[in-house]
Short mmCIF file of C-alpha atoms in Angstrom, two decimals:
data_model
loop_
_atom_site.label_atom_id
_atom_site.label_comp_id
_atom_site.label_asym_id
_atom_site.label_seq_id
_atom_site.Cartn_x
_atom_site.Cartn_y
_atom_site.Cartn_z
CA UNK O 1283 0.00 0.00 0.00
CA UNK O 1284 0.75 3.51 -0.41
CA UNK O 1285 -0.27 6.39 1.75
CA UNK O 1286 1.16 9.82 2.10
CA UNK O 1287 -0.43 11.16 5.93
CA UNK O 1288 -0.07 15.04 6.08
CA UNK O 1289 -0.31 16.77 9.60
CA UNK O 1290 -1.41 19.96 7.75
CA UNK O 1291 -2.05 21.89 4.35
CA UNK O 1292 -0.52 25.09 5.46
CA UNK O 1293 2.98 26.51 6.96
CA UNK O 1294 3.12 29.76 8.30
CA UNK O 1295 4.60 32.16 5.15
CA UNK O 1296 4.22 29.50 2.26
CA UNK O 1297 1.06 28.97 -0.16
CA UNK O 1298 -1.96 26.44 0.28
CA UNK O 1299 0.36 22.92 -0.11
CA UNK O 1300 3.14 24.35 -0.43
CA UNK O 1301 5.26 22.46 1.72
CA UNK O 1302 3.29 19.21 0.40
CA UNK O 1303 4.45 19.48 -3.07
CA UNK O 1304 7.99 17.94 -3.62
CA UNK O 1305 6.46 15.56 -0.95
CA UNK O 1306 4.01 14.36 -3.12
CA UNK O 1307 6.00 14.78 -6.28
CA UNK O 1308 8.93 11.99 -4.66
CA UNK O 1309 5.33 9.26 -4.10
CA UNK O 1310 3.86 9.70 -7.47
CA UNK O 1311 5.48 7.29 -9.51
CA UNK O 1312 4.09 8.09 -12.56
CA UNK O 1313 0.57 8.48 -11.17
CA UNK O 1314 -1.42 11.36 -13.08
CA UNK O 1315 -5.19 10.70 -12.33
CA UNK O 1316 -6.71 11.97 -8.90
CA UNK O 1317 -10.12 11.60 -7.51
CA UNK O 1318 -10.42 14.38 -5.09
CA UNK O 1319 -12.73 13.68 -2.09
CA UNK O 1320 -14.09 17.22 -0.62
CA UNK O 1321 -16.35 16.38 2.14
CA UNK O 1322 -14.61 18.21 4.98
CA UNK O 1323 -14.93 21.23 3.62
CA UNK O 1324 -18.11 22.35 4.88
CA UNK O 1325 -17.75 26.25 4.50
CA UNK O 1326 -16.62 26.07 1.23
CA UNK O 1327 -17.63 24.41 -1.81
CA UNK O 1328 -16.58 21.31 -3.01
CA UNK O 1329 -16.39 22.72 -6.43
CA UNK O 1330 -14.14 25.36 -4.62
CA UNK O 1331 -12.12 23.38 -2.50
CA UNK O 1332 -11.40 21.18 -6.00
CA UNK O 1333 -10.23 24.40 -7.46
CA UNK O 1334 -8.09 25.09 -4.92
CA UNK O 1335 -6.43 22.08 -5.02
CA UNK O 1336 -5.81 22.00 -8.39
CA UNK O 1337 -4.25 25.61 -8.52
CA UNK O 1338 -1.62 24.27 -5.00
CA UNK O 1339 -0.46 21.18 -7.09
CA UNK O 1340 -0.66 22.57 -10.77
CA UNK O 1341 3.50 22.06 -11.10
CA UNK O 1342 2.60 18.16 -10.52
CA UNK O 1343 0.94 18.49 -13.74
CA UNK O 1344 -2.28 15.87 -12.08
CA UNK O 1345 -5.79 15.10 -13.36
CA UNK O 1346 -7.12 16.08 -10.46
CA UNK O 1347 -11.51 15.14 -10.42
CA UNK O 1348 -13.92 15.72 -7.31
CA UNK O 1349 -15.55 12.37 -6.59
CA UNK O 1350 -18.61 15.02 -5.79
CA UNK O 1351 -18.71 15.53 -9.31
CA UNK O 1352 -18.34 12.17 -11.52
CA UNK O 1353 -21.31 10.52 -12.22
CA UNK O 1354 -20.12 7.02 -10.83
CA UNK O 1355 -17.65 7.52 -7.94
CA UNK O 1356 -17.52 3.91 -7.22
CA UNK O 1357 -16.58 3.06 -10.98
CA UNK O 1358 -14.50 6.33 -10.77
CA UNK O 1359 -12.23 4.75 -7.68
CA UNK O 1360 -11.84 1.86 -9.67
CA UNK O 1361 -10.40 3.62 -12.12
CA UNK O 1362 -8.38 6.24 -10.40
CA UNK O 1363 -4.34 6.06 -9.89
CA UNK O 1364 -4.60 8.11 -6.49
CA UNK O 1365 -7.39 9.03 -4.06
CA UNK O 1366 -6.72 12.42 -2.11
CA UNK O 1367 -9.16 13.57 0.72
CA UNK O 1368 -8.51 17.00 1.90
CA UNK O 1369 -8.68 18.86 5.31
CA UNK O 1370 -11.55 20.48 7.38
CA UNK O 1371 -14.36 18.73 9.26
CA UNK O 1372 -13.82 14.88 10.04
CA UNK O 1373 -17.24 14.47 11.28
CA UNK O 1374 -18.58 15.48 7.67
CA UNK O 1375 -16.17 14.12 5.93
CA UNK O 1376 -16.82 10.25 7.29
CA UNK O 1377 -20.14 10.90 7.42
CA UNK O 1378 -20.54 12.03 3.88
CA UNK O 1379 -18.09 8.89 2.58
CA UNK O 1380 -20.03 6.32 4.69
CA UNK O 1381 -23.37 8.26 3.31
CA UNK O 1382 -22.09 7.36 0.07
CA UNK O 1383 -21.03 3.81 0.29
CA UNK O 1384 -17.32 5.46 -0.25
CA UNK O 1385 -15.78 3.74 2.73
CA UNK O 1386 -15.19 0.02 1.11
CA UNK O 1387 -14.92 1.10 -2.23
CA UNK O 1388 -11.97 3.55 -1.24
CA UNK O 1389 -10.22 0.55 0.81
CA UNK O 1390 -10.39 -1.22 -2.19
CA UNK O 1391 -9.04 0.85 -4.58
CA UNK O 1392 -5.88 1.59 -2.21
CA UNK O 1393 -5.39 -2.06 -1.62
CA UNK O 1394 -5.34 -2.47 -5.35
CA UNK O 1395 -2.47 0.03 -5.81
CA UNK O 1396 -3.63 3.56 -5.87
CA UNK O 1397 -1.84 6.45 -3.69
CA UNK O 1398 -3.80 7.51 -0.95
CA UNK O 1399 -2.82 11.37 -0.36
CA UNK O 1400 -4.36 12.91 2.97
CA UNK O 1401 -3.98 16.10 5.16
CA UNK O 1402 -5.79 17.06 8.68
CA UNK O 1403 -9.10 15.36 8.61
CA UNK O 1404 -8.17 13.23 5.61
CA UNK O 1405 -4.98 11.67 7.58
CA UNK O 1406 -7.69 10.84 10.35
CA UNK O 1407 -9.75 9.51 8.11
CA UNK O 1408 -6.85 6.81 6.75
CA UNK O 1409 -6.79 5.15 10.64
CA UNK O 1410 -8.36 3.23 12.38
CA UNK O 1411 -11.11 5.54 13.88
CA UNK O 1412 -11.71 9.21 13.92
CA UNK O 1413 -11.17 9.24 17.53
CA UNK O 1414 -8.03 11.44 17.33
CA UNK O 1415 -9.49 13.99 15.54
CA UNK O 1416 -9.65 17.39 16.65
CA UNK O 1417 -12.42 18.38 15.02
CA UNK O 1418 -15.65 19.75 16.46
CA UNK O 1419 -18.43 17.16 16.07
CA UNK O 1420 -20.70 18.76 14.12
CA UNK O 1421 -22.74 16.02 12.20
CA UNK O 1422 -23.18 12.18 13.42
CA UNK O 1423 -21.11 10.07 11.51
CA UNK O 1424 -23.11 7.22 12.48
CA UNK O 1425 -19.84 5.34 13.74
CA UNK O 1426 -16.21 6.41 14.63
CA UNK O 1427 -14.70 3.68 12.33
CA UNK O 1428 -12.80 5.38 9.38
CA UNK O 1429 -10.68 3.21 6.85
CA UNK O 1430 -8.23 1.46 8.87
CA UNK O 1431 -5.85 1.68 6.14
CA UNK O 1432 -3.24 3.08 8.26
CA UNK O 1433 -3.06 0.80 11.30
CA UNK O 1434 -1.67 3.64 14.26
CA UNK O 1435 -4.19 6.67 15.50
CA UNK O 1436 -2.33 9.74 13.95
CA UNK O 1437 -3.47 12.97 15.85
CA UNK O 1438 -2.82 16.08 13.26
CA UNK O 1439 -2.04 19.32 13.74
CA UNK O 1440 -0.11 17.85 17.04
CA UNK O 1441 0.41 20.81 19.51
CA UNK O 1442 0.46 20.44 23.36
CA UNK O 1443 0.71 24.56 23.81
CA UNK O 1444 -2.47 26.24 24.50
CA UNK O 1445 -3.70 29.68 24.20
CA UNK O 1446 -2.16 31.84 27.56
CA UNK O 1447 -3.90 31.46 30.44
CA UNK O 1448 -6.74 28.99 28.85
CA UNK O 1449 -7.46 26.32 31.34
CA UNK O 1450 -8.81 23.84 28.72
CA UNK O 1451 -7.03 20.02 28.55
CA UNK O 1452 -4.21 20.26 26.32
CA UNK O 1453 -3.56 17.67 23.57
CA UNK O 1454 -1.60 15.43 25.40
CA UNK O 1455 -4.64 15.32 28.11
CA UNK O 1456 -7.16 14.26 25.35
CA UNK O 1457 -5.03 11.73 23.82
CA UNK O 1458 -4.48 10.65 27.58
CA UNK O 1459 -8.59 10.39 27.63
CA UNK O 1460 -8.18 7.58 24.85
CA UNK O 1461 -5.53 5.88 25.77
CA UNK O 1462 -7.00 5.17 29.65
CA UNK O 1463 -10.03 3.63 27.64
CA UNK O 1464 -8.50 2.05 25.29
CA UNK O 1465 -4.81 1.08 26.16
CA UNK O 1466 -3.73 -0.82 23.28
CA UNK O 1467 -3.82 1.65 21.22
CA UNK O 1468 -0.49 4.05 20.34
CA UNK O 1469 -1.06 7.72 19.11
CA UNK O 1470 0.75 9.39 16.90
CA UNK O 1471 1.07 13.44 18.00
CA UNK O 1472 1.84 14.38 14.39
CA UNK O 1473 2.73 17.97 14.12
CA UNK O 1474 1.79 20.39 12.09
CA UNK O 1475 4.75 20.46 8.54
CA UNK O 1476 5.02 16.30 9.28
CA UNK O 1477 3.77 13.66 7.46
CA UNK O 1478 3.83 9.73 7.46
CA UNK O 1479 5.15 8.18 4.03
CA UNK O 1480 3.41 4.36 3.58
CA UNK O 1481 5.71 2.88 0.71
CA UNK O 1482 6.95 -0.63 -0.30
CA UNK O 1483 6.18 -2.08 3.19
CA UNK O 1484 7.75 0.68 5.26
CA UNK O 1485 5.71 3.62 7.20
CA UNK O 1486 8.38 6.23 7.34
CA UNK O 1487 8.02 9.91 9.47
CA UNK O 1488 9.12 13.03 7.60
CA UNK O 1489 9.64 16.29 8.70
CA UNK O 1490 11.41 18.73 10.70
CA UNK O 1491 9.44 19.15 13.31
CA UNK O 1492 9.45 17.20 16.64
CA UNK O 1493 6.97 14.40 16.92
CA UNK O 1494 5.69 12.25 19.74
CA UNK O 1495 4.44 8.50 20.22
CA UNK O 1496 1.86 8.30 23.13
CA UNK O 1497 1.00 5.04 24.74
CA UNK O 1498 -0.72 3.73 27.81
CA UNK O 1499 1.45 4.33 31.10
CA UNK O 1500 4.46 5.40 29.41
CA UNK O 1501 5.46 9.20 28.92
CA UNK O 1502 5.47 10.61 25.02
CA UNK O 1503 8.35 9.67 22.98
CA UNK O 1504 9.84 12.12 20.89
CA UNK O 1505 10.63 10.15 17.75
CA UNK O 1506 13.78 10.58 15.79
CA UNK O 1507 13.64 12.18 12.17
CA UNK O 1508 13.07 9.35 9.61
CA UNK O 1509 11.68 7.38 12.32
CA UNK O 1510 10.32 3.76 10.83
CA UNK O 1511 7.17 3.27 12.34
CA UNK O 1512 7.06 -0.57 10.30
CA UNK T 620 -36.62 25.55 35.67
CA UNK T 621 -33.51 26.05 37.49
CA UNK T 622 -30.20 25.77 35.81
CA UNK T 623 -25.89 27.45 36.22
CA UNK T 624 -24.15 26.31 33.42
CA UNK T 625 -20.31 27.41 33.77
CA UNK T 626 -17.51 27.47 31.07
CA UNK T 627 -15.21 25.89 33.25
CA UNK T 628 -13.87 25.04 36.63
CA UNK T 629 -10.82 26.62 36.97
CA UNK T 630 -9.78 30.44 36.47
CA UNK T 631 -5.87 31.08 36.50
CA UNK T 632 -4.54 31.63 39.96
CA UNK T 633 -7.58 30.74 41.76
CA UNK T 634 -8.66 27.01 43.74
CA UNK T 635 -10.89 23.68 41.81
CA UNK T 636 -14.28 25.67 41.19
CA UNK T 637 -13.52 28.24 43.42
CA UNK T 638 -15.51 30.89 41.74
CA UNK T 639 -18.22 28.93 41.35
CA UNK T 640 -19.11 28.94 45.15
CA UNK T 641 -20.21 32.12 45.50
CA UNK T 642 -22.27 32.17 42.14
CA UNK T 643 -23.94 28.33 42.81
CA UNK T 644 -24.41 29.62 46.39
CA UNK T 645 -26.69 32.43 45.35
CA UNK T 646 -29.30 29.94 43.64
CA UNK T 647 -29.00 27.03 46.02
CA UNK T 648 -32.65 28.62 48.04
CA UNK T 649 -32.09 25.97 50.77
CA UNK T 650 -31.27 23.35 48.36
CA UNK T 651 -28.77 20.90 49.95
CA UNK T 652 -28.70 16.83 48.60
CA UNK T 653 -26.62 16.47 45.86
CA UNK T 654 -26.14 13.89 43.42
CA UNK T 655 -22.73 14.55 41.25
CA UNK T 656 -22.42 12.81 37.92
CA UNK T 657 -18.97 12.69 37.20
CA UNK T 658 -19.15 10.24 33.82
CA UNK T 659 -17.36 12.81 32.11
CA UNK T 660 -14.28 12.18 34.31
CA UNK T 661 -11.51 9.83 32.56
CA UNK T 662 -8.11 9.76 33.95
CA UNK T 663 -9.59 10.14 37.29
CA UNK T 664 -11.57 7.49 39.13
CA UNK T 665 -15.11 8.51 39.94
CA UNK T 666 -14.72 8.83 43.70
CA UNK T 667 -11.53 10.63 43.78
CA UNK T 668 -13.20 12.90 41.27
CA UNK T 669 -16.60 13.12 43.42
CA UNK T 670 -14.43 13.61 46.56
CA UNK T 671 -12.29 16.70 44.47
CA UNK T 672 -15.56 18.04 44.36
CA UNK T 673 -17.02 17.59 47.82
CA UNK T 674 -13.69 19.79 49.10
CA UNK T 675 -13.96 22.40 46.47
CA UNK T 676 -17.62 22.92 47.76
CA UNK T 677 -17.23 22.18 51.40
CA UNK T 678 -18.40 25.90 52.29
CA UNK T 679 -21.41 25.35 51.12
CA UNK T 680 -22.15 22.75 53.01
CA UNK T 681 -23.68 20.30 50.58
CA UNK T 682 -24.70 16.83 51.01
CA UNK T 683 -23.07 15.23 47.64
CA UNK T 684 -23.34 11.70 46.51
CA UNK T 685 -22.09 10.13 43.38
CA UNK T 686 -24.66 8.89 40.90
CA UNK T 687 -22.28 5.93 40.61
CA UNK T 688 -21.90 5.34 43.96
CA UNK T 689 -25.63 5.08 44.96
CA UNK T 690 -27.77 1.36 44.41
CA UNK T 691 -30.50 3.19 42.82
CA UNK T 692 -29.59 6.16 40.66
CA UNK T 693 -33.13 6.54 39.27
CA UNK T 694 -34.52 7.14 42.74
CA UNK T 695 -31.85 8.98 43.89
CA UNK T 696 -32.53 11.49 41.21
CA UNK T 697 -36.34 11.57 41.68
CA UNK T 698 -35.16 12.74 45.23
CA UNK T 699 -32.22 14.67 44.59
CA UNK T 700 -32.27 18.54 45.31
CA UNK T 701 -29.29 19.26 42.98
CA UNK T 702 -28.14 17.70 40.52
CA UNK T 703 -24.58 18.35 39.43
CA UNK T 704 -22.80 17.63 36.40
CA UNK T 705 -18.60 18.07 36.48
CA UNK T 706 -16.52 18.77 33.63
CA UNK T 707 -14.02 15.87 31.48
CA UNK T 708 -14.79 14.77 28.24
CA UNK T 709 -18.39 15.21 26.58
CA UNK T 710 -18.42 12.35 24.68
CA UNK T 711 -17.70 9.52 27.46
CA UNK T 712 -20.52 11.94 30.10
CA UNK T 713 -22.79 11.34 27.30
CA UNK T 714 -21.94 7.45 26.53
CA UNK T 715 -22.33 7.23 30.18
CA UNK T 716 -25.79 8.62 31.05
CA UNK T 717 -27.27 7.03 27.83
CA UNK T 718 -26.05 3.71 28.28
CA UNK T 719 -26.71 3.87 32.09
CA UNK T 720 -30.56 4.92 30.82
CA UNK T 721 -29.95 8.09 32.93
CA UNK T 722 -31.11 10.86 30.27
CA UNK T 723 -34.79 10.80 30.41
CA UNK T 724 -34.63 10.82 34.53
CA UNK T 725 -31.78 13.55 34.41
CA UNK T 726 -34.43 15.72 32.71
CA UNK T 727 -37.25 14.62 34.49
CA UNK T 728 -36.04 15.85 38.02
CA UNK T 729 -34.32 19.24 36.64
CA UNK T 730 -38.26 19.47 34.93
CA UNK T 731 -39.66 18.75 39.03
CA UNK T 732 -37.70 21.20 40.52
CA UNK T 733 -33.99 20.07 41.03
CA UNK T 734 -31.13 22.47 40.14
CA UNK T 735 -29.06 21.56 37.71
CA UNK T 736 -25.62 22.42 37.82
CA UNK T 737 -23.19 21.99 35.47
CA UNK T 738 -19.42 23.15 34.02
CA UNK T 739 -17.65 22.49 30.73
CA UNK T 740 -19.34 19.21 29.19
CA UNK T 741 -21.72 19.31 31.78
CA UNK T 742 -22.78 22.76 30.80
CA UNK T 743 -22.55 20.98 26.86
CA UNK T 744 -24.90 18.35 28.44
CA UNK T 745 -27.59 20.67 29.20
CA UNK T 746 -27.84 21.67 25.58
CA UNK T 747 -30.10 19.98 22.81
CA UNK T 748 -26.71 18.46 21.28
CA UNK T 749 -23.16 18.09 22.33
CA UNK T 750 -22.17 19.30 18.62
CA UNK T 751 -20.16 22.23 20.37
CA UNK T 752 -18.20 20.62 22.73
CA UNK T 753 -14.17 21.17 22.36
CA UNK T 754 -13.84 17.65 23.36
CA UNK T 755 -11.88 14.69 21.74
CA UNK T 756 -14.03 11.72 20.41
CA UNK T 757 -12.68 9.21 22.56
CA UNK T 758 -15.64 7.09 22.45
CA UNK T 759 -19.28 6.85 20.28
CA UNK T 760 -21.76 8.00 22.94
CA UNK T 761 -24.82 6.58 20.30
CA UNK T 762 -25.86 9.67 19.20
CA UNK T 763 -24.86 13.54 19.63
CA UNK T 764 -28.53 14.69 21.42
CA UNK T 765 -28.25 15.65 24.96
CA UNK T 766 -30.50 16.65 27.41
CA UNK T 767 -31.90 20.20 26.03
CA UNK T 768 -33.31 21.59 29.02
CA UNK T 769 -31.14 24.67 27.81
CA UNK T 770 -31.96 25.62 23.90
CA UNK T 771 -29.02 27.17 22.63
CA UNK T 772 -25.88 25.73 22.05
CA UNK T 773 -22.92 26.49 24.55
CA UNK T 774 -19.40 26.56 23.42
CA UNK T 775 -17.57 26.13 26.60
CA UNK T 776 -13.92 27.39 27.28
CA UNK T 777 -14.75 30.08 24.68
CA UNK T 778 -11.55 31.47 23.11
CA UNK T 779 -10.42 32.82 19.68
CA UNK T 780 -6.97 32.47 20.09
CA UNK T 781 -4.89 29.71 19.01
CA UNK T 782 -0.87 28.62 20.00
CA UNK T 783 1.21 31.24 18.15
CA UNK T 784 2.03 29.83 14.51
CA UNK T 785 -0.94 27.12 15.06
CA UNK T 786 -2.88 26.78 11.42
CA UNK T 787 -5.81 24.49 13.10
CA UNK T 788 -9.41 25.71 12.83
CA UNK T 789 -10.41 28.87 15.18
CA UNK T 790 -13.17 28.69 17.68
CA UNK T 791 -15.22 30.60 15.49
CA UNK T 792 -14.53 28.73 12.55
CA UNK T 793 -15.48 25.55 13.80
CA UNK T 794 -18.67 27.16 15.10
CA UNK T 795 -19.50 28.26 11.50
CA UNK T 796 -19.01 25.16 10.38
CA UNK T 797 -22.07 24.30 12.48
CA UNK T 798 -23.90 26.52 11.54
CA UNK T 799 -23.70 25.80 7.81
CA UNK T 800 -25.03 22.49 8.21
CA UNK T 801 -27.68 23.91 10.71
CA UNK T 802 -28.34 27.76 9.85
CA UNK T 803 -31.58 28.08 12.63
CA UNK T 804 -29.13 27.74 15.47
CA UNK T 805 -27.33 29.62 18.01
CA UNK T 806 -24.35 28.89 19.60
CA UNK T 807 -23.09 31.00 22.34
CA UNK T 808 -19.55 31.28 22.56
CA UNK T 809 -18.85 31.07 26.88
CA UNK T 810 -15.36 32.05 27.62
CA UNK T 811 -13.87 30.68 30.92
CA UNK T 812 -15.00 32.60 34.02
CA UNK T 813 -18.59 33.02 32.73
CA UNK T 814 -21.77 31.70 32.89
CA UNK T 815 -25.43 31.51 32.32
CA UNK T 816 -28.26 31.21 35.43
CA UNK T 817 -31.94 30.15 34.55
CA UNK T 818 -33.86 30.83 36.83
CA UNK T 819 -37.37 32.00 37.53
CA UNK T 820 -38.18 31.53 33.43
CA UNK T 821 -35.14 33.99 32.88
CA UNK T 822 -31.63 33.09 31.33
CA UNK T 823 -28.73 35.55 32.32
CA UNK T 824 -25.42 35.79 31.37
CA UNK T 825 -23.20 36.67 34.68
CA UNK T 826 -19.37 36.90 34.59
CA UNK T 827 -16.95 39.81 33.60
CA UNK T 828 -15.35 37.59 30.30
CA UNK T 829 -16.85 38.52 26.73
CA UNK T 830 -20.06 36.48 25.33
CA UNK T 831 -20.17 35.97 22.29
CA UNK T 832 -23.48 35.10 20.02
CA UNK T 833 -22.90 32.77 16.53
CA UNK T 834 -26.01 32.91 14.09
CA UNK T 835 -25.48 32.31 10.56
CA UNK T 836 -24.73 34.31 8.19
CA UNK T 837 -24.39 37.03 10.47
CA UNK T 838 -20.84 38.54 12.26
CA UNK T 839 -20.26 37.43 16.04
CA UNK T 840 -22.17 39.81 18.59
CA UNK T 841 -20.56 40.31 21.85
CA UNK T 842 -23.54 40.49 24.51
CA UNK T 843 -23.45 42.43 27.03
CA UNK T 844 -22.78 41.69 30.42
CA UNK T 845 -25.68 40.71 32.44
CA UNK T 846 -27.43 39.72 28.77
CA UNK T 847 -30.72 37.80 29.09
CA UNK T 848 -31.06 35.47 26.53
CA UNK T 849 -35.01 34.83 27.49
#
């Protein structure tokens, strides 16, 4: 399988995925077409949020298609070379692909060889569950299961500061929350300019920026750069 | 209909709920048997949790008693004075009192006369859905409705600021998010410190923080202090 897990879409100073490009560009082998999946974006169109997309990667030179827009998405996943699900609301976007009898069908066509390319709420929707999302719930999902085609909880935009003064649980206190019910899990704390690179076999962390491994009983482990997670 | 929904617990510099005593003491009216829910509690066990409580509010003397604790929490509530819902994570409060069949009675004795008190996701408790809460997903309480015996929708721990450099979502953003899928509601941003009192058939805003009011479509009003929302 092949997955490319962004924190983020955005660095402070650089362009909409920016930093993502020459990521993406080194995963592509040869891949052109794209079926774009815009259900998080909620305040925005999806015919928007396509455009944008296709203006931040236009030096890839992709075919880049909202799966909004084709007239048989699950024909259209069979067909396409990668599947990218963009950032904003997790809640809508799992509800929307599990709406849509997406879920399987997307499984499916990443099993079978296509990239999967996802930032923010599109990284949480490649685990397990959404349950590390930090997203406010605004729609039922109907079920925290996501795809499970990544096999760790990846929490994006990883931060532990908060806002001076606020008293509100910080990240690590949340992810805490999930671990004490469910201890076999391990969290990634995936910061924001990181990503996780799923490529012949190996699930490899990129990135500059300091990332942590949370599990049950144990303090966070700041993993090294390049860190293999399998 | 007697209610004190509070942002929070804690204000910077000052004890566990410690300026909550004065404001729950002014609406107690000789009210004195508590039963404490404290489902929303995670990392903490339920009695040290209900016994952190107990000595925040020892001034007041209060006769508190867990809703976990007692043999028959459905009686207990049909004769409990207060009832008083602590802060933690929304979604496992929620999973809690459903699955415990603890809703419908929870209502039932606020509706006869109890007061209810609540802070962070207890305040989100109160509300028709916990679709604002700030809180991490840890767990799928079965559905997002709550106990509306307040009709707007509270945003606890109220803040617009993020960690310098952070790209995540804004407060407010999420909030709009909200209210694009559901334009007829109103969400009241509560920063910490604050808090709304029903009481009488009235629903005021006390604390010295900013309030803000979300409707769609519309920009942010900040109320002002001592606002009655009905």
């Amino acid at each position: 399988m092949e997955l490319l897990l962004l924190s983020n879409s955005v660095l402070p100073g650089s362009g909409y995925l920016e930093f993502a490009v020459p990521v993406l560009q080194k995963q592509l082998a040869g891949r052109r077409k794209v079926l774009f999946v815009p259900f998080a974006g909620v305040t925005q169109s999806w015919d928007a949020y396509s455009d944008k997309v296709r203006a931040a990667l236009a030096s890839l030179n992709l075919e880049i298609s909202g799966i909004h827009d084709v007239a048989d998405p699950q024909a259209a996943l069979a067909e396409a070379e990668i599947v990218m699900v963009g950032g904003g609301n997790t809640f809508n976007l799992l509800k929307e692909c599990r709406a849509r009898g997406l879920l399987e069908p997307i499984r499916q066509a990443v099993k079978q060889g296509a990239l999967y390319v996802g930032w923010s709420a599109g990284s949480n929707l490649a685990c397990p569950t959404i349950r590390t999302t930090n997203d406010m719930p605004i729609t039922d999902p109907g079920g925290f299961d996501a795809l499970n085609l990544f096999p760790l909880q990846i929490n994006p935009h990883f931060t532990n500061a908060l806002p001076q003064g606020h008293q509100g649980e910080t990240r690590e206190q949340r992810i805490r929350e999930l671990l004490t019910l469910e201890p076999t899990l391990e969290v990634i704390g995936l910061p924001e300019g990181n990503w996780i690179s799923v490529s012949n076999g190996y699930a490899q962390l990129g990135g500059t920026h300091p990332t942590l491994l949370f599990r049950a009983d144990e303090p966070a482990i700041t993993l090294p750069a390049d860190h293999r997670f399998f």
